[in-house]
Short mmCIF file of C-alpha atoms in Angstrom, two decimals:
data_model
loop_
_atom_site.label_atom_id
_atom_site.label_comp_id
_atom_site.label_asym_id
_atom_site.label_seq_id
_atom_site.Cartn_x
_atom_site.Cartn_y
_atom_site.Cartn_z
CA UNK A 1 -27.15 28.49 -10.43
CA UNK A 2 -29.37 29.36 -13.22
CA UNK A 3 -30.04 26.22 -14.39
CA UNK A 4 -31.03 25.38 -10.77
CA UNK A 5 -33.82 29.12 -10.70
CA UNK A 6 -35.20 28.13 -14.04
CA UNK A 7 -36.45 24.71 -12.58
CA UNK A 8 -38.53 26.63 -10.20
CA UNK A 9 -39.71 28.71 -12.94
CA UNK A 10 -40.71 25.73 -14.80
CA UNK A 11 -44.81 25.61 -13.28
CA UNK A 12 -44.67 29.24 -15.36
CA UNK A 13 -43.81 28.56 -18.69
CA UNK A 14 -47.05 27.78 -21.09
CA UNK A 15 -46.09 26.39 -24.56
CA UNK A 16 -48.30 27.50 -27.46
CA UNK A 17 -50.01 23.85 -26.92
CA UNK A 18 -51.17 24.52 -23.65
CA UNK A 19 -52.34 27.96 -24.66
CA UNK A 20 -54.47 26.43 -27.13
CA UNK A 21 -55.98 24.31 -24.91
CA UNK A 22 -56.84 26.96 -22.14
CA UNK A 23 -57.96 28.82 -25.51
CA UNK A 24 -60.55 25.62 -26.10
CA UNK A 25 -62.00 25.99 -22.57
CA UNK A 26 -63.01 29.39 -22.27
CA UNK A 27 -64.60 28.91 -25.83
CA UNK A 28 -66.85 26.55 -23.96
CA UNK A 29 -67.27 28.67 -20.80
CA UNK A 30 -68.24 31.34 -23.36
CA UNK A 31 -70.92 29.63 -24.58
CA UNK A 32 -71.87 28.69 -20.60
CA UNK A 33 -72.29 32.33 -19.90
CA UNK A 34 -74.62 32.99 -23.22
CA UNK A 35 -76.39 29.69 -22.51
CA UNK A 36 -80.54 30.56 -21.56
CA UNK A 37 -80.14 27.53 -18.63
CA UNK A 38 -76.53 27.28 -17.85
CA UNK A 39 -75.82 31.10 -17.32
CA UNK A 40 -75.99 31.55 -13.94
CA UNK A 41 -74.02 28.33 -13.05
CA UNK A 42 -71.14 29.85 -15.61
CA UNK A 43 -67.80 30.79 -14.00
CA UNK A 44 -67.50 33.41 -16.71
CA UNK A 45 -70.73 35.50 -16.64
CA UNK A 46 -71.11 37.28 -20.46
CA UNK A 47 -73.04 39.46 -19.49
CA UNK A 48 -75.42 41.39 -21.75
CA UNK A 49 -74.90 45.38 -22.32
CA UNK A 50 -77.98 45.86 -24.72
CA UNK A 51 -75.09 48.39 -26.36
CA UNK A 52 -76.13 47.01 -29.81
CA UNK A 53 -74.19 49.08 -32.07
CA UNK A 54 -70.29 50.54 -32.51
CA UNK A 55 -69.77 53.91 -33.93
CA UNK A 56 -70.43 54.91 -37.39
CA UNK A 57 -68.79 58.16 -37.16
CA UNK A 58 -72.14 60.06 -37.59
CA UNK A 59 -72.30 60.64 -34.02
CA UNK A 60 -72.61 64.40 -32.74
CA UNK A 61 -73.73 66.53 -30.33
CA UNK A 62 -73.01 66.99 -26.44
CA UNK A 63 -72.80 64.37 -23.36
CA UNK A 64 -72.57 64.66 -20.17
CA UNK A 65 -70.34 61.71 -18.39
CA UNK A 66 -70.43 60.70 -14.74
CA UNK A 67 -67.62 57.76 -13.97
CA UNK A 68 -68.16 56.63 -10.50
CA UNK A 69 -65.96 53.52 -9.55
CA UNK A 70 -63.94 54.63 -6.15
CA UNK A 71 -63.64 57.16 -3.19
CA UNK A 72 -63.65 60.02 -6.15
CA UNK A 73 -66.09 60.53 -9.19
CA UNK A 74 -66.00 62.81 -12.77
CA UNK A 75 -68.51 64.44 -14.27
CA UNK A 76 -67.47 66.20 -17.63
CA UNK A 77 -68.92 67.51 -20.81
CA UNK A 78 -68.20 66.31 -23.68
CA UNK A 79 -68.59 67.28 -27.42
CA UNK A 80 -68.79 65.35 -30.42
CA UNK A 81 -68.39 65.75 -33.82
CA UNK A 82 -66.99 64.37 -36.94
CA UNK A 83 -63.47 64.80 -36.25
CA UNK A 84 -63.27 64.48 -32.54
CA UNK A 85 -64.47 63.13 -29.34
CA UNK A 86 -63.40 66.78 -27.09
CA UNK A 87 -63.70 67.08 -23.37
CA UNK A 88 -64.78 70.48 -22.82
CA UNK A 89 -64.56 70.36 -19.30
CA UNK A 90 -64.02 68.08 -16.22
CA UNK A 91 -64.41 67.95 -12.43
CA UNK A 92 -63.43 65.46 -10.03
CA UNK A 93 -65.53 65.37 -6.71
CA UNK A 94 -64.81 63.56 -3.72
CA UNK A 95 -67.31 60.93 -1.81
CA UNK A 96 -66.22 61.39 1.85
CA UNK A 97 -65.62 58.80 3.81
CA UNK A 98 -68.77 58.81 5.79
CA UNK A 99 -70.99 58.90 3.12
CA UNK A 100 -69.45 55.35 1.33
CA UNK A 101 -71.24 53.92 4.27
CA UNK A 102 -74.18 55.45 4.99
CA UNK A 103 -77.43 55.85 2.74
CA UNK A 104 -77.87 55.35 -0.78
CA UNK A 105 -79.99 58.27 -0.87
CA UNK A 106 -76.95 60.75 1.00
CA UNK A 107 -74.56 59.56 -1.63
CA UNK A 108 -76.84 59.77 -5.09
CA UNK A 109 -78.23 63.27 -3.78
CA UNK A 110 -74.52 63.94 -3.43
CA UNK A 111 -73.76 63.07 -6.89
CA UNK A 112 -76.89 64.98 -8.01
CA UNK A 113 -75.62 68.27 -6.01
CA UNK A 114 -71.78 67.91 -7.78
CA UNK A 115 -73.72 67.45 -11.52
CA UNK A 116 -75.95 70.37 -10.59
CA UNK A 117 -72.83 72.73 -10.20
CA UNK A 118 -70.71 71.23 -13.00
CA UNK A 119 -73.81 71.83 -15.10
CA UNK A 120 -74.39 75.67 -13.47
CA UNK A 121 -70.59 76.26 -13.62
CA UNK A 122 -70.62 75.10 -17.16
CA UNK A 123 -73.50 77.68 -18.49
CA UNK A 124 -75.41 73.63 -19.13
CA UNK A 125 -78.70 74.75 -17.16
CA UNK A 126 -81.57 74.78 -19.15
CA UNK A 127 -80.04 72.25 -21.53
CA UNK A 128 -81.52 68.46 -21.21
CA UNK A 129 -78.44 66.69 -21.93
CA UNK A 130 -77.97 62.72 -22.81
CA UNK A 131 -75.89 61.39 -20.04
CA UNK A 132 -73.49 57.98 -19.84
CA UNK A 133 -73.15 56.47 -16.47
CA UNK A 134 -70.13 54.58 -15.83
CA UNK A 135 -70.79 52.59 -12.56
CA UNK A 136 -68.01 50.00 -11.94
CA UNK A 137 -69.52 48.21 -9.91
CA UNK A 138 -70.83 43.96 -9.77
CA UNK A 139 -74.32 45.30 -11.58
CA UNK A 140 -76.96 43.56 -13.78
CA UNK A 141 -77.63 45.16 -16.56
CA UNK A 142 -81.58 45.04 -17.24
CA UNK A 143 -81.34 47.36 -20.46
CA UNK A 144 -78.87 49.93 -21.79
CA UNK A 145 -80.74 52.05 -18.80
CA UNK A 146 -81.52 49.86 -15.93
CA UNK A 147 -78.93 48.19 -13.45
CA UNK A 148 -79.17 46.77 -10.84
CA UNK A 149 -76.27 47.15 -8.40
CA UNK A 150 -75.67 42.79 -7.06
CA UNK A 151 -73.16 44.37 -4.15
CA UNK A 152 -70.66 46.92 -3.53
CA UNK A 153 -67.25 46.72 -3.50
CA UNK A 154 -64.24 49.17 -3.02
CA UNK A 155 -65.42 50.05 0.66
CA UNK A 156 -69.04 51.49 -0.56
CA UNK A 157 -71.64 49.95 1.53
CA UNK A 158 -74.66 52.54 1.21
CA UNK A 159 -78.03 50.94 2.29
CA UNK A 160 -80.34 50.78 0.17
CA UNK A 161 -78.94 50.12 -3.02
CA UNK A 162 -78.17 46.84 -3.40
CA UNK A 163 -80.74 45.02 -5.61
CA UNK A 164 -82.08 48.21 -6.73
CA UNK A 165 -81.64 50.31 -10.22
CA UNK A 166 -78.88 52.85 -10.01
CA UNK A 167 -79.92 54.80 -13.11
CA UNK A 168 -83.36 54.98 -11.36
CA UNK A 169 -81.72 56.22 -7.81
CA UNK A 170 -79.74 58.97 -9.99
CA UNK A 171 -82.63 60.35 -11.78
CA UNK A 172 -84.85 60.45 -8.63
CA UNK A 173 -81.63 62.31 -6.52
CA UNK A 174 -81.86 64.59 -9.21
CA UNK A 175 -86.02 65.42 -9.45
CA UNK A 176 -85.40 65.70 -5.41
CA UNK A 177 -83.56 69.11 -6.92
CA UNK A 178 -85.70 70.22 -8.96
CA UNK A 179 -83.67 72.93 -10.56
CA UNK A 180 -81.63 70.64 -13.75
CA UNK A 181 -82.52 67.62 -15.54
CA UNK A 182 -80.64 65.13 -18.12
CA UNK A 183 -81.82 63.46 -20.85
CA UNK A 184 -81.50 59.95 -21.71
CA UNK A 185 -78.88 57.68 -19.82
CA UNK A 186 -76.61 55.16 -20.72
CA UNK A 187 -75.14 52.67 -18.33
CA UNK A 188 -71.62 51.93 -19.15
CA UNK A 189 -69.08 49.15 -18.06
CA UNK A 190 -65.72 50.62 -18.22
CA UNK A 191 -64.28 47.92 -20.81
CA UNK A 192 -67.21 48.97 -22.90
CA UNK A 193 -66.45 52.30 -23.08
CA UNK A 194 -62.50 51.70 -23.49
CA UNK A 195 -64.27 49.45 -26.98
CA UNK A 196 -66.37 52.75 -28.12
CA UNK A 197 -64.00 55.57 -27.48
CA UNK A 198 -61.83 53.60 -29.81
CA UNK A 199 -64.57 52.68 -31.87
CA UNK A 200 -65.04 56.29 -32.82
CA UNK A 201 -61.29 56.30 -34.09
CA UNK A 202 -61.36 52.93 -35.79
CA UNK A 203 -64.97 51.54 -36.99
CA UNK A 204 -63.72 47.76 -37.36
CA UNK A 205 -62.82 48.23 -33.19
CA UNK A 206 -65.58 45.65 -32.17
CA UNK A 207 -63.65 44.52 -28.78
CA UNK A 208 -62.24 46.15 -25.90
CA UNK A 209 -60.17 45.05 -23.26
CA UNK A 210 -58.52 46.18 -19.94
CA UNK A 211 -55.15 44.29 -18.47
CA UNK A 212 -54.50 47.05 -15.66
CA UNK A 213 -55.51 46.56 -12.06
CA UNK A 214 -57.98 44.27 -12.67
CA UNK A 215 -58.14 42.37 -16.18
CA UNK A 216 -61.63 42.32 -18.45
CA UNK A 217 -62.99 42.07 -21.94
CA UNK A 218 -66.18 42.34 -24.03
CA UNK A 219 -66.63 42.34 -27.50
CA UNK A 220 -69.41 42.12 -30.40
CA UNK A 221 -71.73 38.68 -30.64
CA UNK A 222 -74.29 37.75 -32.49
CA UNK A 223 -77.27 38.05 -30.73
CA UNK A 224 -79.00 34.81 -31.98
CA UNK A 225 -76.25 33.17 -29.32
CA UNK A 226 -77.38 35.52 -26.83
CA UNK A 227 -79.72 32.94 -25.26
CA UNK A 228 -79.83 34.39 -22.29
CA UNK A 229 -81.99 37.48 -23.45
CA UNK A 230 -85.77 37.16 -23.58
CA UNK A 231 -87.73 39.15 -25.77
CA UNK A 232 -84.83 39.66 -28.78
CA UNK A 233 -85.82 37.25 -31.26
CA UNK A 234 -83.90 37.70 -34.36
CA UNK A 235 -85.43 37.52 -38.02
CA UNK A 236 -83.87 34.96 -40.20
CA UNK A 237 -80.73 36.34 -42.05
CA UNK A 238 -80.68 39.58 -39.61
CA UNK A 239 -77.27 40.06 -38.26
CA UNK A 240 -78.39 42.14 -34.85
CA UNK A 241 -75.35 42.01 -32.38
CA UNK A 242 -75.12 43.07 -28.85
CA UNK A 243 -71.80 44.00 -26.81
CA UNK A 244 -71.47 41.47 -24.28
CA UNK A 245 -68.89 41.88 -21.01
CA UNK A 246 -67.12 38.54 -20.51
CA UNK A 247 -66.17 38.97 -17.29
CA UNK A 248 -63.38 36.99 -18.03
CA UNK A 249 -61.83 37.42 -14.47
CA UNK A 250 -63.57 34.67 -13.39
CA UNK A 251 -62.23 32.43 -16.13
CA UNK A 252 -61.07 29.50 -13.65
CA UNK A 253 -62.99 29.57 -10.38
CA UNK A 254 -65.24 26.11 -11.41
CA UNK A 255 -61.39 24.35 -11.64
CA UNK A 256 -60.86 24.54 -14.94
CA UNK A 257 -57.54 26.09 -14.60
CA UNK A 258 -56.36 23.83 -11.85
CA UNK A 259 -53.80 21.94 -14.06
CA UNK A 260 -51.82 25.69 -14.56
CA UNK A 261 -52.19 26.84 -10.94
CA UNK A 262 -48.43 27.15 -8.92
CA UNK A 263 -47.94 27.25 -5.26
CA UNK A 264 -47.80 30.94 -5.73
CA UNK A 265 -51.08 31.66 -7.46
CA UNK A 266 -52.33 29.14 -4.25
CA UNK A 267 -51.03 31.14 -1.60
CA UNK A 268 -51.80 34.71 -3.69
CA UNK A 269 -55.73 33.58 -3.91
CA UNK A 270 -55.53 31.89 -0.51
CA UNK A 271 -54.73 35.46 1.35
CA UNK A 272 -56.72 37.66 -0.95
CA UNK A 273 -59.93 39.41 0.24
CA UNK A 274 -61.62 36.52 -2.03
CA UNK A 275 -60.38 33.59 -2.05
CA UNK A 276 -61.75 31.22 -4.98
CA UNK A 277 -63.40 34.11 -6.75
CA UNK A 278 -61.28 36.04 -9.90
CA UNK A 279 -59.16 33.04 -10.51
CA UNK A 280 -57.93 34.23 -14.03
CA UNK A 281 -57.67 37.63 -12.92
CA UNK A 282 -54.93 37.06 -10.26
CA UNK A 283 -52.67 35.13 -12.43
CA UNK A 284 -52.73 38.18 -14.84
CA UNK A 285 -53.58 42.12 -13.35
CA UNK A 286 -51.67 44.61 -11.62
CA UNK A 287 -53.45 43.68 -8.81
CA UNK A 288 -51.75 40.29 -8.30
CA UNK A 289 -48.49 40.30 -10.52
CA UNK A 290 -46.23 42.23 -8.08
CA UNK A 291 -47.17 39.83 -5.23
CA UNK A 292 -46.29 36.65 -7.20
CA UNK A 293 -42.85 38.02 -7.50
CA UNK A 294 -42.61 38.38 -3.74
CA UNK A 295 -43.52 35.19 -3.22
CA UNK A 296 -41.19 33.48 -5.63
CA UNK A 297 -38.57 35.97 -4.31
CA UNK A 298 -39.14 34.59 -0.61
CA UNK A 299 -38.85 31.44 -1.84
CA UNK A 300 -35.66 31.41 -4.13
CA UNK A 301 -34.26 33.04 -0.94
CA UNK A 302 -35.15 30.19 1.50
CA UNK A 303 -33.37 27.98 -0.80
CA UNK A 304 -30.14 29.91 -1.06
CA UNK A 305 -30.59 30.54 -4.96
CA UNK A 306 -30.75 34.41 -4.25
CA UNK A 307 -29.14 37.27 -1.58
CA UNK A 308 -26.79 34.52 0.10
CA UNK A 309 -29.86 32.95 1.69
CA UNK A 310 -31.11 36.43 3.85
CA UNK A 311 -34.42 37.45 3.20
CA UNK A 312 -35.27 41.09 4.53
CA UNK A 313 -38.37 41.58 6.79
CA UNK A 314 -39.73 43.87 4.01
CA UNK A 315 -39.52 41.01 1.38
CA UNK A 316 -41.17 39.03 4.13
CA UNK A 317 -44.05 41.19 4.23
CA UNK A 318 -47.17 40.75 1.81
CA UNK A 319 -47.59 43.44 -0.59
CA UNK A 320 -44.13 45.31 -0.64
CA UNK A 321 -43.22 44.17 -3.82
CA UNK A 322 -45.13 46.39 -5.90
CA UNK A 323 -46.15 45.49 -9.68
CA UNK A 324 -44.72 48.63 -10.90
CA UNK A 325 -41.28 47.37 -9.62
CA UNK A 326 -41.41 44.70 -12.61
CA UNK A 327 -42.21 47.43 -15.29
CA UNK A 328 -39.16 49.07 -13.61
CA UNK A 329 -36.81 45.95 -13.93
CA UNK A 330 -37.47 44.75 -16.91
CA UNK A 331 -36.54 48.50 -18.56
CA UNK A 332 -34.20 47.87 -21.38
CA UNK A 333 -31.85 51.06 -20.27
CA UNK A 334 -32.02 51.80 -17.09
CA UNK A 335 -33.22 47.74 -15.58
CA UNK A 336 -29.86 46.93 -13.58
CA UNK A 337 -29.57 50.39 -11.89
CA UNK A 338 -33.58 50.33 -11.31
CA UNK A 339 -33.30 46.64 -9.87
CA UNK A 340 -30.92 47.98 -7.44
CA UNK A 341 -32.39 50.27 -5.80
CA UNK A 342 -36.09 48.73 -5.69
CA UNK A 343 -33.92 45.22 -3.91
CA UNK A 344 -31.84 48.11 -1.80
CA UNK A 345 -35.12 49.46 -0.26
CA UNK A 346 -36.66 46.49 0.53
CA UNK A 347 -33.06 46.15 2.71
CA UNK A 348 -31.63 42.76 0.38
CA UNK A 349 -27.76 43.14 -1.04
CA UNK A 350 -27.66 41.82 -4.19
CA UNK A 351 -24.67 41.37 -6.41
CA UNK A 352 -24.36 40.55 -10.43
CA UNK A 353 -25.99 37.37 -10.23
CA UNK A 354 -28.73 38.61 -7.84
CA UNK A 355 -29.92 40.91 -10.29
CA UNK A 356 -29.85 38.55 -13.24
CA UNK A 357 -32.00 36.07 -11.41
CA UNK A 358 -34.70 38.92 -10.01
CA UNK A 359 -35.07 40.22 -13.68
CA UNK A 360 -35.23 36.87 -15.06
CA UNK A 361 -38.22 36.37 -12.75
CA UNK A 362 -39.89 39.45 -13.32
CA UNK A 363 -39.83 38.63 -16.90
CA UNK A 364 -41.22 34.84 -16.26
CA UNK A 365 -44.10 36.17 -14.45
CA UNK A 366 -45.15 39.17 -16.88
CA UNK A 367 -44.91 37.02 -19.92
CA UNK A 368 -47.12 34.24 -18.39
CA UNK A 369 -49.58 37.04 -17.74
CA UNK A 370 -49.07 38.21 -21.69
CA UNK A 371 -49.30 34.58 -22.92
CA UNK A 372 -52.90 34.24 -20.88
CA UNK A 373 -54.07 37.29 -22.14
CA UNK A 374 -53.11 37.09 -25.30
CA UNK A 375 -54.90 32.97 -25.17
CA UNK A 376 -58.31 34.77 -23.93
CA UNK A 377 -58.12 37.62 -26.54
CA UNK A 378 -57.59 34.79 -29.21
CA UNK A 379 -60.88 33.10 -28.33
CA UNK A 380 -62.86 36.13 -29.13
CA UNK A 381 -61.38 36.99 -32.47
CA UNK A 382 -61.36 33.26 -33.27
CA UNK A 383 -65.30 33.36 -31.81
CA UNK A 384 -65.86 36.35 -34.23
CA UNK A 385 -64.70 34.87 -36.75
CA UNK A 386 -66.88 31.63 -36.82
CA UNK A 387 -69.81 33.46 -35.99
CA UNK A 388 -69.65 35.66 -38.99
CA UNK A 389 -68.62 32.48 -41.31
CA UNK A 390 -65.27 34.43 -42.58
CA UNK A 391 -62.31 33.04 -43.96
CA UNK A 392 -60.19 35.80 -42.76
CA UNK A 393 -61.03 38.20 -40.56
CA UNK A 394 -59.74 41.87 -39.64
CA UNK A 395 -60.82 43.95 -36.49
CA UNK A 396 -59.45 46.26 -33.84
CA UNK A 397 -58.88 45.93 -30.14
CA UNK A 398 -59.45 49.29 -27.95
CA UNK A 399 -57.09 48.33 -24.62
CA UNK A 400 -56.44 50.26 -21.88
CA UNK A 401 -54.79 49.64 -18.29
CA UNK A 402 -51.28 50.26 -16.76
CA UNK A 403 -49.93 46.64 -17.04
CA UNK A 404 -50.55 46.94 -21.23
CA UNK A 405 -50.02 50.16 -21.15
CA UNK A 406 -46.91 50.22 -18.70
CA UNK A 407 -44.70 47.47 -19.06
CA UNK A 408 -41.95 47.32 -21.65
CA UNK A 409 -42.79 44.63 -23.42
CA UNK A 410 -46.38 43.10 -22.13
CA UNK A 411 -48.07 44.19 -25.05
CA UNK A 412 -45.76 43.28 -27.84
CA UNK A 413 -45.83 39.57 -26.11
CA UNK A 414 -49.50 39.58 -26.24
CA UNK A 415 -49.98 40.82 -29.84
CA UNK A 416 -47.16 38.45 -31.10
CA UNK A 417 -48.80 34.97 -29.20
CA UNK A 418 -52.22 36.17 -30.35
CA UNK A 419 -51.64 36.27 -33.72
CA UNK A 420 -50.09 33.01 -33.49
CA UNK A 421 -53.05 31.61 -31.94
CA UNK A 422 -55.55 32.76 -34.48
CA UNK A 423 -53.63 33.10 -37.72
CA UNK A 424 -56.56 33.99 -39.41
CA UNK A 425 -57.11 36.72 -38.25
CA UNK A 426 -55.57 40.55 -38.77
CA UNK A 427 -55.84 42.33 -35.33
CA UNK A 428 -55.24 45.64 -34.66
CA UNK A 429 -54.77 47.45 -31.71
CA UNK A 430 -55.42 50.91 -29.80
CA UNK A 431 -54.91 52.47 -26.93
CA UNK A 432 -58.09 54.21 -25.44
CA UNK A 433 -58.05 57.64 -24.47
CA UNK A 434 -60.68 58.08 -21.34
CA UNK A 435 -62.65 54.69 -22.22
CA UNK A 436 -64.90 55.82 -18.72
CA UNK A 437 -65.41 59.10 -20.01
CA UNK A 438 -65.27 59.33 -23.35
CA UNK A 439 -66.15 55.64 -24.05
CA UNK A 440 -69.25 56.42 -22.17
CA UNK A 441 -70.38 59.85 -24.20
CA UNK A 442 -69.83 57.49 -27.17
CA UNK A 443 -71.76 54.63 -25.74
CA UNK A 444 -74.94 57.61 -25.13
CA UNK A 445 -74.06 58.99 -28.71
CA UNK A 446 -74.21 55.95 -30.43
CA UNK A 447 -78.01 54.99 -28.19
CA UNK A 448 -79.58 58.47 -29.46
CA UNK A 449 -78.72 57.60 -33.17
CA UNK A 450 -80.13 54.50 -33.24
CA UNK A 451 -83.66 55.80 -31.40
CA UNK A 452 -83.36 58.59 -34.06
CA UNK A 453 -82.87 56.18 -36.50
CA UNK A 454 -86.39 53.81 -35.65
CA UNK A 455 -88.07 57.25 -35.14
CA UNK A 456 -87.71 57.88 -39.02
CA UNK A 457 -88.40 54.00 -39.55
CA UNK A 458 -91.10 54.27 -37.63
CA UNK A 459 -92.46 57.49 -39.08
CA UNK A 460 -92.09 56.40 -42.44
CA UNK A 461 -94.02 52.84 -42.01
CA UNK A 462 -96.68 55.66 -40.28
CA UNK A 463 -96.72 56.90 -43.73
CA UNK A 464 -96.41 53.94 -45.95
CA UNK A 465 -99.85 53.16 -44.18
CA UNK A 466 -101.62 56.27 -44.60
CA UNK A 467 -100.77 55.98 -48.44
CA UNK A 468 -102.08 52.50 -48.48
CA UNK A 469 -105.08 53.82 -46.95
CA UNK A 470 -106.16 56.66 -49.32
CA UNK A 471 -105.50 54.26 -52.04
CA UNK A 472 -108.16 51.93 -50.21
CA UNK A 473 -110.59 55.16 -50.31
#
């Protein structure tokens, strides 16, 4: 029987070969998304953050945060200091339903009214604080404050605001008030903050990445291979860098993955809200993993392999199988009695052999998802690497997300093929603590040192010249 279920499982299994070679073509996608002329044909995007620094651990002082990315949004304030990144205080605020669809101007003067009373509440007012804005939605980032929202997502369809600057609508909700300001603000991608909140804790973290609902990455390049940027030339021997999001989601959706696509990733993309788009990121998230197993579940069933041949018209439905179940089955202690009673309320009978078989899937699926990770992850630190002409190289990854963060095994997997697939290289990893919130005080911190920092440059040239000029006289 076995012998017969692992033949289906087969079209999962990805020898370290194969990884390589899917590890070889996103290196060259990478370079598509960087390229000044092939960037916006690139499946994976790279986009640009200008966040051109990590933390040094000088940072202080206080933020505020705003994370906006569903039907709810945060504001908190947030102190910094040598030891610590501390929320002081938080507030969740809800976005009714009405107002996701109606005008960008109802929702941002919402937002504005919510800050206002944190900042009242929180004895702020009066204080022009530096704020970090994370916005997760499909934006282009202009500069660290300018985006432009490309569309909404999540149900948010506010006129208005597509193709327009979202720090811009913010600020301008907020002058409509008239009785707070902020100070400077800092657009942040939530994988970019999940990289500086744990960039604060560990200064070699130069790459963040999220394996949760959705799956993402960015990390720390060079910017002479940031093509795509005009106006940042870089001086001969200057090692500038800028945070770029890979957007690795997309890794897949020119065919380039074809050869690794099953039946089930087919039929999970082909009913999906978009189909072709986010090929990567369906073979690996949270969003995608649970319905795989559903699917190969159905299957196995139809060909007798599992429950005597009797499906259930739960398993038959889409989206019962939830991804948590797999974190639940694959539980060293308590897996059998779990698997149970997740198969018992989707109305299956299982017996011994039953059980086996739906663990052994489980596992088959989430270790595919490690593997692909862990092949993506590799090409950055390998990328790194090269760039920086190294021999050896050591860093830190800040991760966050419930699959890595979850699952009993997922991340041991993915540290264990990564450092097979770039031996030369000692990674580290961390889990981020509130990369939305505190990622994005960090990102705002990190901003107002380095404009403090070609203030005094600045000033001193000043004065370098005014010498040179009494020394003329």
């Amino acid at each position: 029987m076995e012998t017969k279920v692992q033949k289906y499982l087969e079209c999962f299994h990805l020898p370290l070969e194969k990884l390589q070679e899917i590890s070889a073509r996103l290196k060259k996608d990478f370079n598509r998304g960087l390229g000044k002329h092939t960037h916006h044909r690139a499946a994976v995007k790279m986009l640009p953050t200008f966040v051109t620094a990590t933390p040094d651990g000088t940072e202080k002082g206080d933020f505020l945060a705003l994370d906006l990315g569903g039907t709810n949004f945060r504001v908190l304030h947030i102190r910094v200091n040598e030891d610590e990144q501390r929320v002081m205080k938080s507030q969740n605020c809800a976005i009714p339903q009405e107002m996701m669809v109606g005008t960008g101007e109802q929702l941002f003067d919402h937002i504005a009214a919510c800050l206002g009373e944190f900042v009242n509440s929180q004895d702020l007012k009066g204080q022009t604080l530096p704020l970090g804005f994370t916005f997760s939605f499909p934006c282009e980032q202009k500069e660290i404050d300018k985006s432009i929202l490309i569309r909404w997502t999540k149900g948010f369809n506010c006129s208005g605001v597509e193709g327009e600057d979202v720090v811009k609508l913010l600020k301008e909700a907020i002058h409509r008030r008239g009785d707070y300001d902020i100070g400077s603000v800092a657009m942040v991608n939530d994988t970019v903050g999940t990289m500086m909140s744990c960039g604060y804790k560990d200064q070699s973290c130069e790459i963040g990445m999220i394996i949760g609902t959705g799956t993402n990455a960015c990390y720390m390049e060079e910017l002479k291979n940031v093509k795509r940027v005009e106006g940042m030339e870089v001086k001969e021997g200057e090692n500038r860098r800028m945070c770029i999001n890979t957007e690795w989601g997309g890794f897949g959706d020119d065919g380039a993955l074809k050869d690794i696509l099953t039946e089930y990733d087919e039929e999970v993309d082909r009913t999906s809200i978009n189909p072709g788009i986010h090929t990567f990121e369906k073979m690996i998230s949270g969003m995608y993993l649970g319905e795989i197993v559903r699917l190969v579940l159905v299957k196995l069933t139809q060909e007798k392999l599992l429950f005597n041949g009797e499906t259930s018209k739960a398993l038959l439905t889409p989206g019962t199988f939830e991804t948590r179940f797999i974190s639940e089955i694959e539980k060293e202690d308590k897996g059998v009695e779990n698997t149970k009673k997740i198969l018992a309320d989707l109305g299956l009978t299982s017996n011994a052999v039953d059980l086996h078989i739906v663990r052994l899937i489980c596992d088959t699926i989430s270790s595919r998802s490690a593997r692909l990770c862990a092949a993506a992850l590799a090409t950055i630190v390998n990328r790194i690497r090269v760039n920086r002409k190294l021999d050896h190289l050591k860093t830190t990854v800040g991760v966050d997300g419930a699959v890595y963060r979850k699952h009993p095994n997922f991340s041991e997997e993915l540290q264990d093929m990564v450092r097979r697939l770039a031996p030369q290289c000692d990674i580290n990893f961390i889990v981020s603590e509130d990369g939305s919130g505190k990622g994005a005080a960090m990102v705002t911190a990190v901003a107002q040192r380095l404009a403090l920092q070609s203030r005094l440059l600045e000033d001193s040239d000043g004065e370098d010249d005014d010498d040179e000029e009494e020394e003329d006289n």
